Tab-separated table of C-alpha atoms in Angstrom:
chain	number	residue	atom	x	y	z
A	1	MET	CA	36.009	159.224	146.472
A	2	ARG	CA	35.309	161.605	143.618
A	3	ARG	CA	33.213	164.586	144.531
A	4	ARG	CA	30.509	163.898	141.954
A	5	HIS	CA	30.012	160.458	143.511
A	6	PHE	CA	30.321	161.753	147.035
A	7	LEU	CA	27.522	164.255	146.531
A	8	GLY	CA	25.594	162.140	144.046
A	9	GLY	CA	21.837	162.285	144.315
A	10	ALA	CA	18.902	160.648	142.620
A	11	GLY	CA	15.946	161.930	140.690
A	12	LEU	CA	12.976	163.555	142.353
A	13	ALA	CA	10.982	161.331	144.628
A	14	VAL	CA	8.066	161.815	146.953
A	15	MET	CA	9.634	162.748	150.253
A	16	PRO	CA	7.644	161.681	153.329
A	17	GLY	CA	7.455	163.709	156.504
A	18	VAL	CA	8.114	167.114	154.923
A	19	GLY	CA	5.697	170.006	155.269
A	20	HIS	CA	4.957	172.307	152.368
A	21	ALA	CA	4.589	175.655	154.079
A	22	GLN	CA	5.576	178.441	151.709
A	23	ALA	CA	7.644	181.573	152.290
A	24	PHE	CA	9.144	180.240	155.514
A	25	PRO	CA	12.078	182.457	156.548
A	26	ALA	CA	14.738	179.798	155.970
A	27	HIS	CA	17.342	182.557	155.612
A	28	SER	CA	17.035	183.222	159.351
A	29	PHE	CA	17.390	179.545	160.275
A	30	PRO	CA	18.651	178.434	162.736
A	31	GLU	CA	17.511	180.895	165.362
A	32	ARG	CA	19.139	179.004	168.234
A	33	PRO	CA	21.458	176.014	168.819
A	34	LEU	CA	20.424	172.745	167.176
A	35	ARG	CA	19.914	169.532	169.117
A	36	PHE	CA	21.550	166.600	167.324
A	37	VAL	CA	20.091	163.432	168.840
A	38	VAL	CA	22.354	160.394	168.497
A	39	PRO	CA	20.569	157.146	169.454
A	40	TYR	CA	23.838	155.470	170.486
A	41	ALA	CA	26.012	155.604	173.592
A	42	PRO	CA	29.007	157.951	173.605
A	43	GLY	CA	32.414	156.683	172.586
A	44	GLY	CA	31.866	154.431	169.583
A	45	SER	CA	32.815	155.198	166.008
A	46	THR	CA	29.202	156.047	165.111
A	47	ASP	CA	29.059	158.590	167.922
A	48	THR	CA	32.416	159.953	166.791
A	49	SER	CA	31.087	160.419	163.253
A	50	SER	CA	28.226	162.523	164.579
A	51	ARG	CA	30.644	164.746	166.474
A	52	ILE	CA	32.830	165.193	163.408
A	53	ILE	CA	29.977	166.574	161.332
A	54	ALA	CA	28.381	168.449	164.257
A	55	GLU	CA	31.573	170.456	164.695
A	56	ARG	CA	31.550	171.511	161.047
A	57	LEU	CA	27.805	172.191	161.043
A	58	SER	CA	28.246	174.496	164.019
A	59	VAL	CA	30.679	176.588	162.005
A	60	LEU	CA	28.493	176.674	158.902
A	61	PHE	CA	25.261	177.461	160.738
A	62	GLY	CA	26.815	179.992	163.083
A	63	GLN	CA	24.963	178.204	165.875
A	64	GLN	CA	26.170	175.374	168.050
A	65	VAL	CA	25.029	171.897	167.054
A	66	ILE	CA	24.868	169.990	170.334
A	67	VAL	CA	25.254	166.203	170.218
A	68	ASP	CA	22.771	164.599	172.609
A	69	ASN	CA	23.305	160.860	173.116
A	70	LYS	CA	20.033	159.034	173.760
A	71	PRO	CA	20.759	155.296	173.487
A	72	GLY	CA	18.364	152.520	174.338
A	73	ALA	CA	15.698	150.157	172.990
A	74	GLY	CA	17.675	149.466	169.826
A	75	THR	CA	17.822	153.194	168.857
A	76	ILE	CA	14.051	153.623	169.332
A	77	ILE	CA	14.358	155.994	172.317
A	78	GLY	CA	16.480	158.556	170.513
A	79	THR	CA	14.497	158.252	167.305
A	80	GLU	CA	11.213	158.836	169.151
A	81	ILE	CA	12.553	162.072	170.654
A	82	VAL	CA	13.071	163.552	167.203
A	83	ALA	CA	9.864	162.068	165.780
A	84	LYS	CA	7.862	163.879	168.479
A	85	ALA	CA	9.827	167.137	168.587
A	86	LYS	CA	8.532	170.502	167.383
A	87	PRO	CA	8.774	170.498	163.564
A	88	ASP	CA	10.955	173.590	163.297
A	89	GLY	CA	14.202	171.969	162.109
A	90	HIS	CA	16.080	172.638	165.341
A	91	THR	CA	16.038	168.956	166.370
A	92	ILE	CA	17.849	166.551	164.068
A	93	LEU	CA	18.599	162.841	164.253
A	94	LEU	CA	21.566	160.692	163.375
A	95	THR	CA	19.215	158.275	161.658
A	96	PRO	CA	20.267	154.685	162.398
A	97	GLY	CA	20.363	151.704	160.076
A	98	ALA	CA	17.838	150.161	162.465
A	99	LEU	CA	15.206	152.460	160.969
A	100	VAL	CA	15.289	150.383	157.785
A	101	VAL	CA	15.474	147.051	159.605
A	102	ASN	CA	12.532	147.872	161.892
A	103	ALA	CA	10.463	148.911	158.884
A	104	ALA	CA	11.453	145.744	157.004
A	105	PHE	CA	10.310	143.620	159.943
A	106	SER	CA	7.124	145.738	160.301
A	107	ILE	CA	7.881	146.179	163.995
A	108	THR	CA	5.336	148.189	165.979
A	109	LEU	CA	6.947	151.464	167.021
A	110	PRO	CA	5.865	154.485	169.093
A	111	TYR	CA	6.145	156.624	165.955
A	112	ASP	CA	5.551	156.366	162.216
A	113	SER	CA	8.945	156.115	160.523
A	114	VAL	CA	7.597	157.707	157.339
A	115	LYS	CA	5.198	160.372	158.606
A	116	ASP	CA	7.002	161.411	161.793
A	117	LEU	CA	10.496	161.788	160.324
A	118	ALA	CA	11.643	163.968	157.442
A	119	PRO	CA	14.748	162.706	155.608
A	120	VAL	CA	17.406	165.405	155.291
A	121	ALA	CA	20.448	163.693	153.768
A	122	ARG	CA	22.177	160.355	153.455
A	123	PHE	CA	25.159	160.835	155.741
A	124	VAL	CA	27.524	157.858	155.518
A	125	ASP	CA	27.431	154.210	154.509
A	126	ILE	CA	29.153	151.557	156.630
A	127	PRO	CA	30.032	148.658	154.284
A	128	LEU	CA	29.829	145.049	155.389
A	129	LEU	CA	32.682	142.564	155.572
A	130	LEU	CA	32.775	138.777	155.507
A	131	ALA	CA	35.666	137.426	157.566
A	132	ALA	CA	36.850	134.080	158.899
A	133	ASN	CA	38.986	132.991	161.804
A	134	ASN	CA	42.507	131.852	160.974
A	135	GLU	CA	41.719	128.210	161.781
A	136	ALA	CA	38.724	127.997	159.443
A	137	PRO	CA	39.044	125.253	156.791
A	138	PHE	CA	38.663	127.806	153.990
A	139	LYS	CA	40.957	130.691	153.150
A	140	SER	CA	38.844	132.381	150.501
A	141	VAL	CA	35.267	132.711	149.290
A	142	ALA	CA	36.103	130.270	146.487
A	143	GLU	CA	37.143	127.633	149.022
A	144	LEU	CA	34.047	128.396	151.097
A	145	LEU	CA	31.771	127.964	148.096
A	146	ALA	CA	33.495	124.696	147.187
A	147	ARG	CA	32.420	123.110	150.469
A	148	PRO	CA	29.481	120.666	150.410
A	149	LYS	CA	26.145	122.474	150.220
A	150	SER	CA	24.075	119.607	151.563
A	151	GLY	CA	24.061	117.221	154.459
A	152	ASP	CA	24.239	117.866	158.185
A	153	ARG	CA	27.493	119.835	158.236
A	154	THR	CA	26.456	123.419	158.726
A	155	ILE	CA	28.812	126.387	158.712
A	156	ALA	CA	28.205	128.780	161.587
A	157	TYR	CA	28.510	132.504	161.148
A	158	ALA	CA	28.362	135.174	163.813
A	159	SER	CA	26.833	138.640	163.704
A	160	ALA	CA	26.300	141.491	166.140
A	161	GLY	CA	22.713	140.426	166.702
A	162	ILE	CA	19.532	138.856	165.412
A	163	GLY	CA	17.820	141.174	162.962
A	164	SER	CA	20.903	143.285	162.333
A	165	VAL	CA	21.885	144.183	158.769
A	166	PRO	CA	24.939	141.844	158.950
A	167	HIS	CA	22.593	139.025	160.002
A	168	LEU	CA	20.230	139.726	157.113
A	169	TRP	CA	23.166	139.907	154.719
A	170	GLY	CA	24.353	136.498	155.967
A	171	GLU	CA	20.925	135.050	155.224
A	172	TYR	CA	21.027	136.661	151.802
A	173	LEU	CA	24.406	134.980	151.221
A	174	LYS	CA	22.922	131.669	152.296
A	175	ALA	CA	19.988	132.012	149.893
A	176	ARG	CA	22.199	133.218	147.058
A	177	THR	CA	24.848	130.469	147.314
A	178	GLY	CA	23.023	127.525	148.872
A	179	LEU	CA	25.650	127.273	151.594
A	180	PRO	CA	24.405	125.549	154.787
A	181	LEU	CA	24.997	128.613	156.934
A	182	GLU	CA	23.757	128.738	160.515
A	183	HIS	CA	23.444	132.098	162.237
A	184	ILE	CA	24.698	132.729	165.755
A	185	GLY	CA	23.550	136.094	167.060
A	186	TYR	CA	25.490	137.940	169.750
A	187	LYS	CA	24.716	140.972	171.885
A	188	GLY	CA	27.134	143.142	170.006
A	189	SER	CA	29.991	143.156	167.547
A	190	ALA	CA	32.737	143.008	170.190
A	191	GLU	CA	31.365	139.816	171.758
A	192	ALA	CA	30.959	138.150	168.366
A	193	LEU	CA	34.420	139.213	167.232
A	194	ARG	CA	35.988	137.725	170.349
A	195	ASP	CA	34.423	134.311	169.733
A	196	VAL	CA	35.329	134.300	166.050
A	197	MET	CA	38.974	135.178	166.736
A	198	ALA	CA	39.061	132.507	169.441
A	199	GLY	CA	38.057	129.915	166.843
A	200	HIS	CA	34.621	129.156	168.271
A	201	VAL	CA	32.774	130.349	165.143
A	202	PRO	CA	34.368	130.130	161.692
A	203	LEU	CA	32.634	133.025	159.903
A	204	PHE	CA	31.794	136.608	160.817
A	205	SER	CA	29.416	138.978	159.035
A	206	ASP	CA	30.001	142.488	160.332
A	207	VAL	CA	30.443	146.125	159.413
A	208	LEU	CA	33.846	147.111	158.084
A	209	MET	CA	34.982	148.846	161.251
A	210	PRO	CA	36.157	147.866	163.770
A	211	THR	CA	36.575	144.406	162.214
A	212	ALA	CA	39.072	145.712	159.655
A	213	ALA	CA	41.575	146.307	162.456
A	214	PRO	CA	42.040	142.630	163.463
A	215	VAL	CA	42.116	141.678	159.770
A	216	ASN	CA	45.015	144.067	159.222
A	217	ALA	CA	46.662	142.730	162.368
A	218	GLY	CA	46.517	139.154	161.039
A	219	LYS	CA	44.125	138.022	163.775
A	220	LEU	CA	41.287	137.450	161.323
A	221	ARG	CA	41.090	136.655	157.617
A	222	GLY	CA	39.107	139.016	155.383
A	223	LEU	CA	37.212	137.102	152.690
A	224	ALA	CA	35.235	139.843	150.927
A	225	VAL	CA	34.026	143.394	151.379
A	226	ALA	CA	30.435	144.047	150.311
A	227	MET	CA	31.509	146.980	148.166
A	228	SER	CA	31.801	147.709	144.446
A	229	ASN	CA	35.393	148.931	144.940
A	230	ARG	CA	38.051	147.736	147.352
A	231	SER	CA	38.234	149.527	150.670
A	232	PRO	CA	41.337	151.650	151.286
A	233	LEU	CA	41.269	150.219	154.814
A	234	LEU	CA	41.559	146.658	153.439
A	235	PRO	CA	43.182	146.979	150.008
A	236	ASP	CA	44.083	143.283	149.882
A	237	VAL	CA	40.553	142.012	150.548
A	238	PRO	CA	38.535	141.448	147.343
A	239	THR	CA	35.081	142.851	146.700
A	240	VAL	CA	31.996	140.651	146.437
A	241	GLY	CA	32.069	141.210	142.676
A	242	GLU	CA	35.627	139.940	142.455
A	243	VAL	CA	34.718	136.709	144.243
A	244	GLY	CA	31.716	135.956	142.060
A	245	LEU	CA	29.020	137.523	144.222
A	246	ALA	CA	28.186	140.598	142.168
A	247	GLY	CA	25.006	142.284	143.338
A	248	MET	CA	25.632	141.441	146.989
A	249	GLU	CA	26.977	144.870	147.870
A	250	ALA	CA	25.525	145.968	151.203
A	251	ALA	CA	26.027	148.558	153.906
A	252	VAL	CA	24.428	150.036	156.972
A	253	LEU	CA	23.037	153.427	156.001
A	254	LEU	CA	23.326	156.313	158.448
A	255	GLY	CA	21.436	159.457	157.619
A	256	ILE	CA	20.306	162.746	159.051
A	257	SER	CA	16.609	163.405	159.543
A	258	THR	CA	14.442	165.927	161.288
A	259	THR	CA	10.885	165.911	162.596
A	260	GLY	CA	8.067	165.113	160.210
A	261	GLY	CA	6.059	168.150	159.164
A	262	THR	CA	9.082	170.428	159.153
A	263	PRO	CA	8.606	173.028	156.370
A	264	ALA	CA	10.259	172.023	153.115
A	265	ALA	CA	12.310	175.237	153.046
A	266	LEU	CA	13.972	174.279	156.331
A	267	VAL	CA	14.643	170.719	155.169
A	268	GLU	CA	16.282	172.174	152.059
A	269	ARG	CA	18.373	174.507	154.207
A	270	LEU	CA	19.473	171.633	156.451
A	271	ASN	CA	20.275	169.515	153.415
A	272	ALA	CA	22.384	172.239	151.797
A	273	VAL	CA	24.478	172.772	154.913
A	274	VAL	CA	24.935	169.030	155.576
A	275	ASN	CA	26.212	168.624	152.012
A	276	GLU	CA	28.529	171.577	152.473
A	277	ALA	CA	29.906	169.946	155.629
A	278	LEU	CA	30.386	166.626	153.840
A	279	ALA	CA	32.261	168.381	151.035
A	280	ASP	CA	34.890	169.540	153.514
A	281	GLU	CA	38.161	167.637	152.942
A	282	GLY	CA	38.919	167.398	156.660
A	283	VAL	CA	35.478	166.020	157.483
A	284	ARG	CA	35.647	163.442	154.699
A	285	GLN	CA	39.105	162.280	155.694
A	286	LYS	CA	38.133	161.787	159.323
A	287	LEU	CA	35.011	159.837	158.369
A	288	GLN	CA	36.902	157.636	155.911
A	289	GLU	CA	39.524	156.842	158.546
A	290	LEU	CA	36.692	155.444	160.656
A	291	GLY	CA	35.633	153.171	157.794
A	292	PHE	CA	32.667	155.289	156.707
A	293	ILE	CA	31.856	156.293	153.130
A	294	PRO	CA	30.518	159.892	153.003
A	295	ILE	CA	27.509	160.111	150.686
A	296	GLY	CA	25.427	163.299	150.750
A	297	GLY	CA	22.919	164.129	148.011
A	298	THR	CA	19.382	165.453	148.072
A	299	ALA	CA	16.751	164.774	150.701
A	300	ALA	CA	14.727	162.968	148.019
A	301	PHE	CA	17.719	160.728	147.277
A	302	TYR	CA	17.934	159.735	150.937
A	303	ALA	CA	14.177	159.076	151.091
A	304	THR	CA	14.475	156.849	148.023
A	305	SER	CA	17.463	155.035	149.556
A	306	LEU	CA	15.458	154.281	152.688
A	307	ALA	CA	12.571	152.911	150.647
A	308	GLU	CA	14.844	150.747	148.490
A	309	GLU	CA	16.772	149.350	151.469
A	310	THR	CA	13.547	148.549	153.301
A	311	ALA	CA	12.191	146.682	150.280
A	312	LYS	CA	15.466	144.764	149.817
A	313	TRP	CA	15.706	143.531	153.399
A	314	ARG	CA	11.968	142.863	153.628
A	315	LYS	CA	12.334	140.427	150.727
A	316	VAL	CA	15.272	138.692	152.446
A	317	ILE	CA	13.250	138.429	155.649
A	318	LYS	CA	10.277	136.966	153.797
A	319	ASP	CA	12.286	134.581	151.621
A	320	SER	CA	14.349	133.326	154.577
A	321	ASN	CA	11.351	133.277	156.962
A	322	ILE	CA	13.204	135.290	159.615
A	323	PRO	CA	10.959	136.011	162.622
A	324	PRO	CA	10.817	139.509	164.147
A	325	HIS	CA	13.625	140.046	166.636
């Protein structure tokens, strides 16, 4: 990925959750180790991504950045810890894609996602992938789209769970194409992947990793990646644009946030160092090997991204009449 794209930002936007205290001694920040709350269990690729950047941040800050896994309640537990922390920039959050989904569903939360969190930077995007089991009666998106779009013969697709971004993307695909898709939600990607590979469900809407691995192993057929360019992990799988679904690019956005009310000078300092970490060749390579696309950019760019993603999925939810999960 070219550096100008990797660190690309957007124009100025109103950034929620950021205090405007002046003359804050950002040059002395941080004064102690930073707590990096990760609202996922240890061991997965998302957790690994947080440790990759935390290691580099520790070097750049000259203070240890300690990863603190706080899974539970669909990432709400970990997110609440940061939302209610002291607004001094020393507590940061690996901001989950669920933040956008919860806002799109207007779910009642123990914190205000806008006021109680201050966006720092867009960290990585995790693109989506449409795949099919090897016994499915279609070997490409073209063959899938050629199937009857009416009648009682539905086409089941699996996702990691009801209300997940892959689920919403599947409903968007259904609305866009008129295909008689029927969602089957699982309690996680691994469980869904197992049933799809076993031939119980023909289609799978999921994030690129770890599903790219069985595609490369020939255990699953990749139909399209929801990206504007082909993924280096799946160079033979076409993009949505190449299969006639331009505009259906989608990804789970992971970001870095801190507590709402944190002085703007500290948010700017955090943002600058996160971008410096993401510009490191070693960091980028490790993240890309996990299937992540490093993004970076300004705090305002990340705030705008969150607002745009929330609006996009809220429309899908409304148009498809998807009940809160």
